[in-house]
Amino acid sequence: MKQAENEFLAGNDGIAEALLARLSTGTFSSDVKTARERMKNLDESRYVKWGRWEKRFEFSASFWKDEGYPSIETTTLQASHPDWYSRRTGTTAFVKDLMIHRSLLAPTVDGSRKGSPTSPGNPSNRWLLDFVALSSLRLSFKSHWEQLVRDIVRKRSRTDLTLVAERLGLTIQEVLDIVRKIRDLDDQVIERDVSDSSKNLTYLCRRPDSSLTPRVDITV
């Protein structure tokens, strides 16, 4: 992913297709299928907007956090609340560089502001196809990490989050960020218990599911 993103920033087009082909027969084959569907149904007008106060097009960033990348303030190019995955993978830097290195064309067939919009999957800004594929994969990979943690903590009534971090190669802060995001409302995340230190960094699951078989599990 890092290599593909670097090639993308260098101005190369079509780099996502090579990456998808490489992943299409392995563990992430379903993620590849999702990415291809998003490329096929790409609505360019969703990404390229007419600036309200300036006569130029802008790349819409308000929903990036839902596509595997952090949101970016278009004026300052600063990340807006990057999540655990963005900080871990450095995708904030990728987004900043994208804003600088990629120019925008009107999302219309004839290049006119009032022209007919481009058809799905056939953008004027061809690099959007690569971006959509990369962002789809990033979102999938983040979801896989979060699913690993979810299955572990929901299998048992009490989980030592330190063990989860050690087993998955994540930091304690990353695990805390994930469990706060995925926890059921009835569950409890204890970062520090002043009355009982044995409860520090634990996840309490109100309705555990012992039938779960995590792909990667802790030993207790």
CSV table of N, CA and C in Angstrom, one decimal, residues 79-214:
chain,number,residue,atom,x,y,z
A,79,ALA,N,-4.4,17.7,9.2
A,79,ALA,CA,-5.3,16.6,9.4
A,79,ALA,C,-6.4,17.0,10.5
A,80,SER,N,-7.6,16.6,10.3
A,80,SER,CA,-8.7,16.8,11.2
A,80,SER,C,-9.0,15.6,11.9
A,81,HIS,N,-8.6,15.4,13.2
A,81,HIS,CA,-8.9,14.3,14.0
A,81,HIS,C,-8.5,13.0,13.4
A,82,PRO,N,-7.2,12.8,13.0
A,82,PRO,CA,-6.8,11.5,12.5
A,82,PRO,C,-7.1,10.4,13.5
A,83,ASP,N,-7.5,9.2,13.0
A,83,ASP,CA,-7.8,8.1,13.9
A,83,ASP,C,-6.6,7.3,14.2
A,84,TRP,N,-6.7,6.2,14.9
A,84,TRP,CA,-5.6,5.3,15.3
A,84,TRP,C,-4.9,4.8,14.0
A,85,TYR,N,-5.7,4.4,13.0
A,85,TYR,CA,-5.1,3.8,11.8
A,85,TYR,C,-4.3,4.8,11.0
A,86,SER,N,-4.8,6.0,10.9
A,86,SER,CA,-4.2,7.1,10.1
A,86,SER,C,-2.8,7.4,10.8
A,87,ARG,N,-2.8,7.5,12.1
A,87,ARG,CA,-1.5,7.8,12.8
A,87,ARG,C,-0.6,6.6,12.6
A,88,ARG,N,-1.1,5.4,12.7
A,88,ARG,CA,-0.2,4.2,12.6
A,88,ARG,C,0.4,4.1,11.2
A,89,THR,N,-0.3,4.3,10.2
A,89,THR,CA,0.1,4.1,8.8
A,89,THR,C,0.7,5.3,8.1
A,90,GLY,N,0.5,6.5,8.7
A,90,GLY,CA,1.0,7.7,8.1
A,90,GLY,C,0.2,8.2,6.9
A,91,THR,N,-1.1,7.8,6.9
A,91,THR,CA,-1.9,8.3,5.7
A,91,THR,C,-2.2,9.7,5.8
A,92,THR,N,-2.0,10.4,6.9
A,92,THR,CA,-2.2,11.8,7.0
A,92,THR,C,-1.3,12.5,6.0
A,93,ALA,N,0.0,12.1,6.0
A,93,ALA,CA,1.0,12.7,5.1
A,93,ALA,C,0.6,12.5,3.7
A,94,PHE,N,0.0,11.3,3.4
A,94,PHE,CA,-0.4,11.0,2.0
A,94,PHE,C,-1.5,11.9,1.6
A,95,VAL,N,-2.4,12.2,2.4
A,95,VAL,CA,-3.5,13.1,2.1
A,95,VAL,C,-3.0,14.5,1.8
A,96,LYS,N,-2.1,15.0,2.7
A,96,LYS,CA,-1.6,16.3,2.5
A,96,LYS,C,-0.9,16.4,1.2
A,97,ASP,N,-0.1,15.4,0.8
A,97,ASP,CA,0.7,15.4,-0.4
A,97,ASP,C,-0.3,15.3,-1.6
A,98,LEU,N,-1.3,14.6,-1.5
A,98,LEU,CA,-2.3,14.5,-2.6
A,98,LEU,C,-2.9,15.9,-2.9
A,99,MET,N,-3.2,16.6,-1.9
A,99,MET,CA,-3.8,18.0,-2.1
A,99,MET,C,-2.8,18.9,-2.9
A,100,ILE,N,-1.5,18.6,-2.7
A,100,ILE,CA,-0.5,19.4,-3.4
A,100,ILE,C,-0.2,18.9,-4.8
A,101,HIS,N,-0.1,17.6,-4.9
A,101,HIS,CA,0.5,17.1,-6.2
A,101,HIS,C,-0.5,16.8,-7.3
A,102,ARG,N,-1.8,16.8,-7.0
A,102,ARG,CA,-2.8,16.4,-8.0
A,102,ARG,C,-3.7,17.7,-8.3
A,103,SER,N,-3.7,18.0,-9.6
A,103,SER,CA,-4.6,19.1,-10.1
A,103,SER,C,-5.9,18.6,-10.4
A,104,LEU,N,-6.9,19.5,-10.5
A,104,LEU,CA,-8.3,19.1,-10.7
A,104,LEU,C,-8.9,19.7,-12.0
A,105,LEU,N,-9.7,18.8,-12.7
A,105,LEU,CA,-10.4,19.2,-13.8
A,105,LEU,C,-11.9,19.3,-13.5
A,106,ALA,N,-12.7,20.0,-14.2
A,106,ALA,CA,-14.1,20.1,-14.0
A,106,ALA,C,-14.7,18.7,-14.1
A,107,PRO,N,-15.6,18.2,-13.2
A,107,PRO,CA,-16.1,16.9,-13.3
A,107,PRO,C,-17.3,16.8,-14.3
A,108,THR,N,-17.0,17.3,-15.5
A,108,THR,CA,-18.0,17.3,-16.6
A,108,THR,C,-17.4,16.8,-17.9
A,109,VAL,N,-18.2,16.4,-18.8
A,109,VAL,CA,-17.8,15.8,-20.1
A,109,VAL,C,-17.0,16.7,-20.9
A,110,ASP,N,-17.5,18.0,-21.0
A,110,ASP,CA,-16.8,19.0,-21.8
A,110,ASP,C,-15.9,19.9,-21.1
A,111,GLY,N,-15.7,19.8,-19.8
A,111,GLY,CA,-14.9,20.6,-19.0
A,111,GLY,C,-15.5,21.9,-18.6
A,112,SER,N,-16.7,22.1,-19.0
A,112,SER,CA,-17.4,23.4,-18.6
A,112,SER,C,-18.1,23.2,-17.3
A,113,ARG,N,-18.2,24.3,-16.5
A,113,ARG,CA,-18.8,24.2,-15.2
A,113,ARG,C,-20.2,23.7,-15.3
A,114,LYS,N,-21.0,24.1,-16.3
A,114,LYS,CA,-22.4,23.7,-16.4
A,114,LYS,C,-22.6,22.6,-17.4
A,115,GLY,N,-21.5,21.9,-17.7
A,115,GLY,CA,-21.6,20.8,-18.7
A,115,GLY,C,-22.2,19.6,-18.1
A,116,SER,N,-22.4,18.6,-18.9
A,116,SER,CA,-22.9,17.3,-18.4
A,116,SER,C,-22.0,16.6,-17.5
A,117,PRO,N,-22.4,16.1,-16.4
A,117,PRO,CA,-21.5,15.3,-15.5
A,117,PRO,C,-20.9,14.1,-16.2
A,118,THR,N,-19.8,13.7,-15.8
A,118,THR,CA,-19.2,12.5,-16.3
A,118,THR,C,-20.0,11.3,-15.9
A,119,SER,N,-19.9,10.2,-16.6
A,119,SER,CA,-20.7,9.0,-16.3
A,119,SER,C,-19.9,8.2,-15.2
A,120,PRO,N,-20.7,7.4,-14.5
A,120,PRO,CA,-20.1,6.6,-13.4
A,120,PRO,C,-18.9,5.8,-13.8
A,121,GLY,N,-17.8,5.9,-13.1
A,121,GLY,CA,-16.6,5.1,-13.4
A,121,GLY,C,-15.8,5.6,-14.5
A,122,ASN,N,-16.1,6.8,-15.1
A,122,ASN,CA,-15.4,7.4,-16.2
A,122,ASN,C,-15.1,8.9,-15.9
A,123,PRO,N,-14.3,9.2,-14.9
A,123,PRO,CA,-14.1,10.6,-14.4
A,123,PRO,C,-13.1,11.3,-15.4
A,124,SER,N,-13.3,12.6,-15.4
A,124,SER,CA,-12.3,13.5,-16.1
A,124,SER,C,-11.0,13.4,-15.4
A,125,ASN,N,-11.0,13.4,-14.1
A,125,ASN,CA,-9.8,13.2,-13.3
A,125,ASN,C,-9.5,11.7,-13.1
A,126,ARG,N,-8.8,11.2,-14.1
A,126,ARG,CA,-8.6,9.7,-14.1
A,126,ARG,C,-8.0,9.2,-12.8
A,127,TRP,N,-7.2,10.0,-12.2
A,127,TRP,CA,-6.5,9.6,-11.0
A,127,TRP,C,-7.4,9.3,-9.8
A,128,LEU,N,-8.7,9.7,-9.9
A,128,LEU,CA,-9.7,9.4,-8.9
A,128,LEU,C,-10.0,7.9,-8.8
A,129,LEU,N,-9.8,7.2,-9.9
A,129,LEU,CA,-10.0,5.8,-9.9
A,129,LEU,C,-9.0,5.1,-9.0
A,130,ASP,N,-7.8,5.6,-9.1
A,130,ASP,CA,-6.7,5.0,-8.2
A,130,ASP,C,-7.0,5.4,-6.8
A,131,PHE,N,-7.4,6.6,-6.6
A,131,PHE,CA,-7.7,7.1,-5.2
A,131,PHE,C,-8.8,6.3,-4.6
A,132,VAL,N,-9.9,6.1,-5.3
A,132,VAL,CA,-11.0,5.3,-4.8
A,132,VAL,C,-10.6,3.9,-4.4
A,133,ALA,N,-9.8,3.3,-5.3
A,133,ALA,CA,-9.3,1.9,-5.0
A,133,ALA,C,-8.4,1.9,-3.8
A,134,LEU,N,-7.5,2.8,-3.7
A,134,LEU,CA,-6.6,2.8,-2.5
A,134,LEU,C,-7.3,3.1,-1.2
A,135,SER,N,-8.3,4.1,-1.3
A,135,SER,CA,-9.0,4.4,-0.1
A,135,SER,C,-9.9,3.2,0.4
A,136,SER,N,-10.4,2.5,-0.6
A,136,SER,CA,-11.3,1.4,-0.3
A,136,SER,C,-10.5,0.3,0.4
A,137,LEU,N,-9.2,0.0,-0.1
A,137,LEU,CA,-8.4,-0.9,0.6
A,137,LEU,C,-8.0,-0.5,2.0
A,138,ARG,N,-7.7,0.8,2.1
A,138,ARG,CA,-7.3,1.3,3.4
A,138,ARG,C,-8.4,1.1,4.4
A,139,LEU,N,-9.6,1.4,4.0
A,139,LEU,CA,-10.8,1.2,4.9
A,139,LEU,C,-11.0,-0.3,5.2
A,140,SER,N,-10.8,-1.1,4.3
A,140,SER,CA,-10.9,-2.6,4.5
A,140,SER,C,-9.9,-3.1,5.5
A,141,PHE,N,-8.6,-2.6,5.3
A,141,PHE,CA,-7.5,-3.1,6.2
A,141,PHE,C,-7.8,-2.6,7.6
A,142,LYS,N,-8.2,-1.4,7.7
A,142,LYS,CA,-8.6,-0.9,9.1
A,142,LYS,C,-9.7,-1.7,9.7
A,143,SER,N,-10.7,-2.0,8.9
A,143,SER,CA,-11.8,-2.8,9.4
A,143,SER,C,-11.3,-4.2,9.9
A,144,HIS,N,-10.3,-4.8,9.2
A,144,HIS,CA,-9.8,-6.1,9.5
A,144,HIS,C,-9.1,-6.0,10.9
A,145,TRP,N,-8.3,-5.0,11.1
A,145,TRP,CA,-7.7,-4.8,12.4
A,145,TRP,C,-8.7,-4.7,13.5
A,146,GLU,N,-9.7,-3.9,13.3
A,146,GLU,CA,-10.7,-3.7,14.3
A,146,GLU,C,-11.6,-5.0,14.6
A,147,GLN,N,-11.7,-5.8,13.5
A,147,GLN,CA,-12.5,-7.0,13.7
A,147,GLN,C,-11.7,-8.0,14.6
A,148,LEU,N,-10.3,-8.0,14.4
A,148,LEU,CA,-9.5,-8.9,15.2
A,148,LEU,C,-9.7,-8.6,16.7
A,149,VAL,N,-9.7,-7.3,17.0
A,149,VAL,CA,-9.8,-6.8,18.4
A,149,VAL,C,-11.2,-7.2,18.9
A,150,ARG,N,-12.2,-6.9,18.1
A,150,ARG,CA,-13.6,-7.1,18.4
A,150,ARG,C,-13.9,-8.6,18.8
A,151,ASP,N,-13.4,-9.5,18.0
A,151,ASP,CA,-13.6,-10.9,18.2
A,151,ASP,C,-13.0,-11.3,19.5
A,152,ILE,N,-11.8,-10.8,19.8
A,152,ILE,CA,-11.1,-11.2,21.1
A,152,ILE,C,-11.9,-10.7,22.3
A,153,VAL,N,-12.3,-9.4,22.3
A,153,VAL,CA,-12.9,-8.9,23.5
A,153,VAL,C,-14.3,-9.3,23.7
A,154,ARG,N,-15.0,-9.8,22.7
A,154,ARG,CA,-16.4,-10.2,22.8
A,154,ARG,C,-16.5,-11.7,23.0
A,155,LYS,N,-15.4,-12.4,23.0
A,155,LYS,CA,-15.4,-13.8,23.2
A,155,LYS,C,-15.5,-14.1,24.7
A,156,ARG,N,-15.0,-13.3,25.6
A,156,ARG,CA,-14.9,-13.5,27.0
A,156,ARG,C,-15.5,-12.3,27.8
A,157,SER,N,-15.8,-12.6,29.0
A,157,SER,CA,-16.4,-11.5,29.9
A,157,SER,C,-15.4,-10.5,30.3
A,158,ARG,N,-14.1,-10.8,30.4
A,158,ARG,CA,-13.1,-9.9,30.8
A,158,ARG,C,-11.8,-10.1,30.0
A,159,THR,N,-11.3,-9.1,29.4
A,159,THR,CA,-10.1,-9.2,28.6
A,159,THR,C,-9.1,-8.2,29.0
A,160,ASP,N,-7.8,-8.7,29.2
A,160,ASP,CA,-6.7,-7.9,29.5
A,160,ASP,C,-6.2,-7.2,28.2
A,161,LEU,N,-6.4,-5.9,28.1
A,161,LEU,CA,-6.1,-5.3,26.8
A,161,LEU,C,-4.6,-5.2,26.6
A,162,THR,N,-3.8,-5.4,27.6
A,162,THR,CA,-2.3,-5.4,27.4
A,162,THR,C,-1.9,-6.7,26.6
A,163,LEU,N,-2.6,-7.8,26.9
A,163,LEU,CA,-2.4,-9.0,26.2
A,163,LEU,C,-2.8,-8.9,24.7
A,164,VAL,N,-3.9,-8.2,24.5
A,164,VAL,CA,-4.4,-7.9,23.1
A,164,VAL,C,-3.3,-7.1,22.3
A,165,ALA,N,-2.8,-6.1,22.9
A,165,ALA,CA,-1.8,-5.3,22.3
A,165,ALA,C,-0.5,-6.1,21.9
A,166,GLU,N,-0.1,-6.9,22.9
A,166,GLU,CA,1.1,-7.7,22.7
A,166,GLU,C,0.9,-8.7,21.6
A,167,ARG,N,-0.3,-9.3,21.6
A,167,ARG,CA,-0.6,-10.4,20.6
A,167,ARG,C,-0.7,-9.9,19.2
A,168,LEU,N,-1.3,-8.7,19.1
A,168,LEU,CA,-1.5,-8.1,17.7
A,168,LEU,C,-0.4,-7.2,17.3
A,169,GLY,N,0.5,-6.9,18.1
A,169,GLY,CA,1.6,-5.9,17.7
A,169,GLY,C,1.1,-4.5,17.7
A,170,LEU,N,0.1,-4.2,18.4
A,170,LEU,CA,-0.4,-2.8,18.5
A,170,LEU,C,0.0,-2.2,19.8
A,171,THR,N,-0.1,-0.8,19.9
A,171,THR,CA,0.2,-0.2,21.1
A,171,THR,C,-1.0,-0.2,22.0
A,172,ILE,N,-0.8,0.0,23.3
A,172,ILE,CA,-1.9,0.1,24.2
A,172,ILE,C,-2.9,1.2,23.8
A,173,GLN,N,-2.4,2.3,23.4
A,173,GLN,CA,-3.3,3.4,23.0
A,173,GLN,C,-4.1,3.1,21.7
A,174,GLU,N,-3.5,2.4,20.8
A,174,GLU,CA,-4.2,1.9,19.6
A,174,GLU,C,-5.4,1.0,20.0
A,175,VAL,N,-5.1,0.0,20.9
A,175,VAL,CA,-6.1,-0.9,21.3
A,175,VAL,C,-7.2,-0.2,22.0
A,176,LEU,N,-6.9,0.8,22.9
A,176,LEU,CA,-7.9,1.6,23.6
A,176,LEU,C,-8.8,2.3,22.6
A,177,ASP,N,-8.1,2.9,21.6
A,177,ASP,CA,-8.9,3.7,20.6
A,177,ASP,C,-9.9,2.7,19.9
A,178,ILE,N,-9.4,1.5,19.6
A,178,ILE,CA,-10.3,0.6,18.8
A,178,ILE,C,-11.4,0.1,19.7
A,179,VAL,N,-11.2,-0.3,20.9
A,179,VAL,CA,-12.2,-0.8,21.8
A,179,VAL,C,-13.3,0.2,22.1
A,180,ARG,N,-12.8,1.5,22.2
A,180,ARG,CA,-13.8,2.5,22.5
A,180,ARG,C,-14.7,2.7,21.3
A,181,LYS,N,-14.2,2.5,20.1
A,181,LYS,CA,-15.0,2.6,18.9
A,181,LYS,C,-15.9,1.4,18.7
A,182,ILE,N,-15.5,0.2,19.0
A,182,ILE,CA,-16.3,-1.0,18.6
A,182,ILE,C,-17.1,-1.5,19.8
A,183,ARG,N,-17.0,-1.0,21.0
A,183,ARG,CA,-17.6,-1.6,22.1
A,183,ARG,C,-19.2,-1.5,22.0
A,184,ASP,N,-19.8,-2.5,22.6
A,184,ASP,CA,-21.3,-2.4,22.8
A,184,ASP,C,-21.6,-1.4,23.9
A,185,LEU,N,-22.7,-0.8,23.9
A,185,LEU,CA,-23.1,0.2,24.9
A,185,LEU,C,-23.1,-0.4,26.3
A,186,ASP,N,-23.4,-1.7,26.4
A,186,ASP,CA,-23.5,-2.3,27.7
A,186,ASP,C,-22.1,-2.7,28.2
A,187,ASP,N,-21.1,-2.7,27.4
A,187,ASP,CA,-19.7,-3.1,27.8
A,187,ASP,C,-19.0,-1.9,28.4
A,188,GLN,N,-17.9,-2.2,29.0
A,188,GLN,CA,-17.1,-1.2,29.7
A,188,GLN,C,-15.6,-1.3,29.4
A,189,VAL,N,-15.0,-0.2,29.1
A,189,VAL,CA,-13.6,-0.1,28.9
A,189,VAL,C,-13.0,0.6,30.1
A,190,ILE,N,-12.1,-0.1,30.8
A,190,ILE,CA,-11.5,0.4,32.0
A,190,ILE,C,-10.0,0.7,31.7
A,191,GLU,N,-9.7,2.0,31.6
A,191,GLU,CA,-8.3,2.4,31.4
A,191,GLU,C,-7.5,2.4,32.7
A,192,ARG,N,-8.1,2.9,33.7
A,192,ARG,CA,-7.5,2.9,35.0
A,192,ARG,C,-8.5,2.9,36.1
A,193,ASP,N,-8.4,2.0,37.1
A,193,ASP,CA,-9.3,1.9,38.2
A,193,ASP,C,-8.5,2.2,39.5
A,194,VAL,N,-8.8,3.3,40.1
A,194,VAL,CA,-8.1,3.8,41.3
A,194,VAL,C,-8.3,2.9,42.5
A,195,SER,N,-9.4,2.2,42.5
A,195,SER,CA,-9.7,1.4,43.7
A,195,SER,C,-9.2,-0.1,43.5
A,196,ASP,N,-8.9,-0.5,42.3
A,196,ASP,CA,-8.5,-1.9,42.0
A,196,ASP,C,-7.6,-1.9,40.8
A,197,SER,N,-6.3,-1.8,41.0
A,197,SER,CA,-5.3,-1.8,39.9
A,197,SER,C,-5.4,-3.0,39.0
A,198,SER,N,-5.9,-4.1,39.5
A,198,SER,CA,-6.0,-5.3,38.7
A,198,SER,C,-7.0,-5.2,37.5
A,199,LYS,N,-7.8,-4.2,37.6
A,199,LYS,CA,-8.8,-3.9,36.5
A,199,LYS,C,-8.3,-2.9,35.5
A,200,ASN,N,-7.1,-2.4,35.7
A,200,ASN,CA,-6.5,-1.5,34.7
A,200,ASN,C,-6.4,-2.1,33.4
A,201,LEU,N,-6.7,-1.3,32.3
A,201,LEU,CA,-6.6,-1.8,31.0
A,201,LEU,C,-7.3,-3.1,30.7
A,202,THR,N,-8.6,-3.1,31.0
A,202,THR,CA,-9.4,-4.3,30.8
A,202,THR,C,-10.7,-3.9,30.0
A,203,TYR,N,-11.2,-4.9,29.3
A,203,TYR,CA,-12.5,-4.7,28.6
A,203,TYR,C,-13.5,-5.7,29.3
A,204,LEU,N,-14.6,-5.2,29.7
A,204,LEU,CA,-15.6,-6.0,30.4
A,204,LEU,C,-16.8,-6.1,29.4
A,205,CYS,N,-17.1,-7.4,29.0
A,205,CYS,CA,-18.2,-7.6,28.0
A,205,CYS,C,-19.4,-8.2,28.8
A,206,ARG,N,-20.5,-7.5,28.7
A,206,ARG,CA,-21.7,-7.9,29.4
A,206,ARG,C,-22.3,-9.2,28.9
A,207,ARG,N,-22.3,-9.4,27.6
A,207,ARG,CA,-22.8,-10.6,27.0
A,207,ARG,C,-21.8,-11.2,26.0
A,208,PRO,N,-20.8,-11.9,26.6
A,208,PRO,CA,-19.8,-12.5,25.8
A,208,PRO,C,-20.3,-13.7,24.9
A,209,ASP,N,-19.6,-13.9,23.8
A,209,ASP,CA,-20.0,-15.0,22.9
A,209,ASP,C,-18.9,-16.0,22.8
A,210,SER,N,-19.0,-17.1,23.6
A,210,SER,CA,-17.9,-18.1,23.7
A,210,SER,C,-17.7,-18.8,22.4
A,211,SER,N,-18.7,-18.8,21.5
A,211,SER,CA,-18.7,-19.5,20.2
A,211,SER,C,-17.8,-18.8,19.2
A,212,LEU,N,-17.4,-17.6,19.5
A,212,LEU,CA,-16.5,-16.9,18.6
A,212,LEU,C,-15.1,-17.5,18.5
A,213,THR,N,-14.6,-17.6,17.2
A,213,THR,CA,-13.3,-18.1,17.0
A,213,THR,C,-12.4,-17.0,16.4
A,214,PRO,N,-11.8,-16.2,17.2
A,214,PRO,CA,-10.9,-15.1,16.6
A,214,PRO,C,-9.9,-15.7,15.7
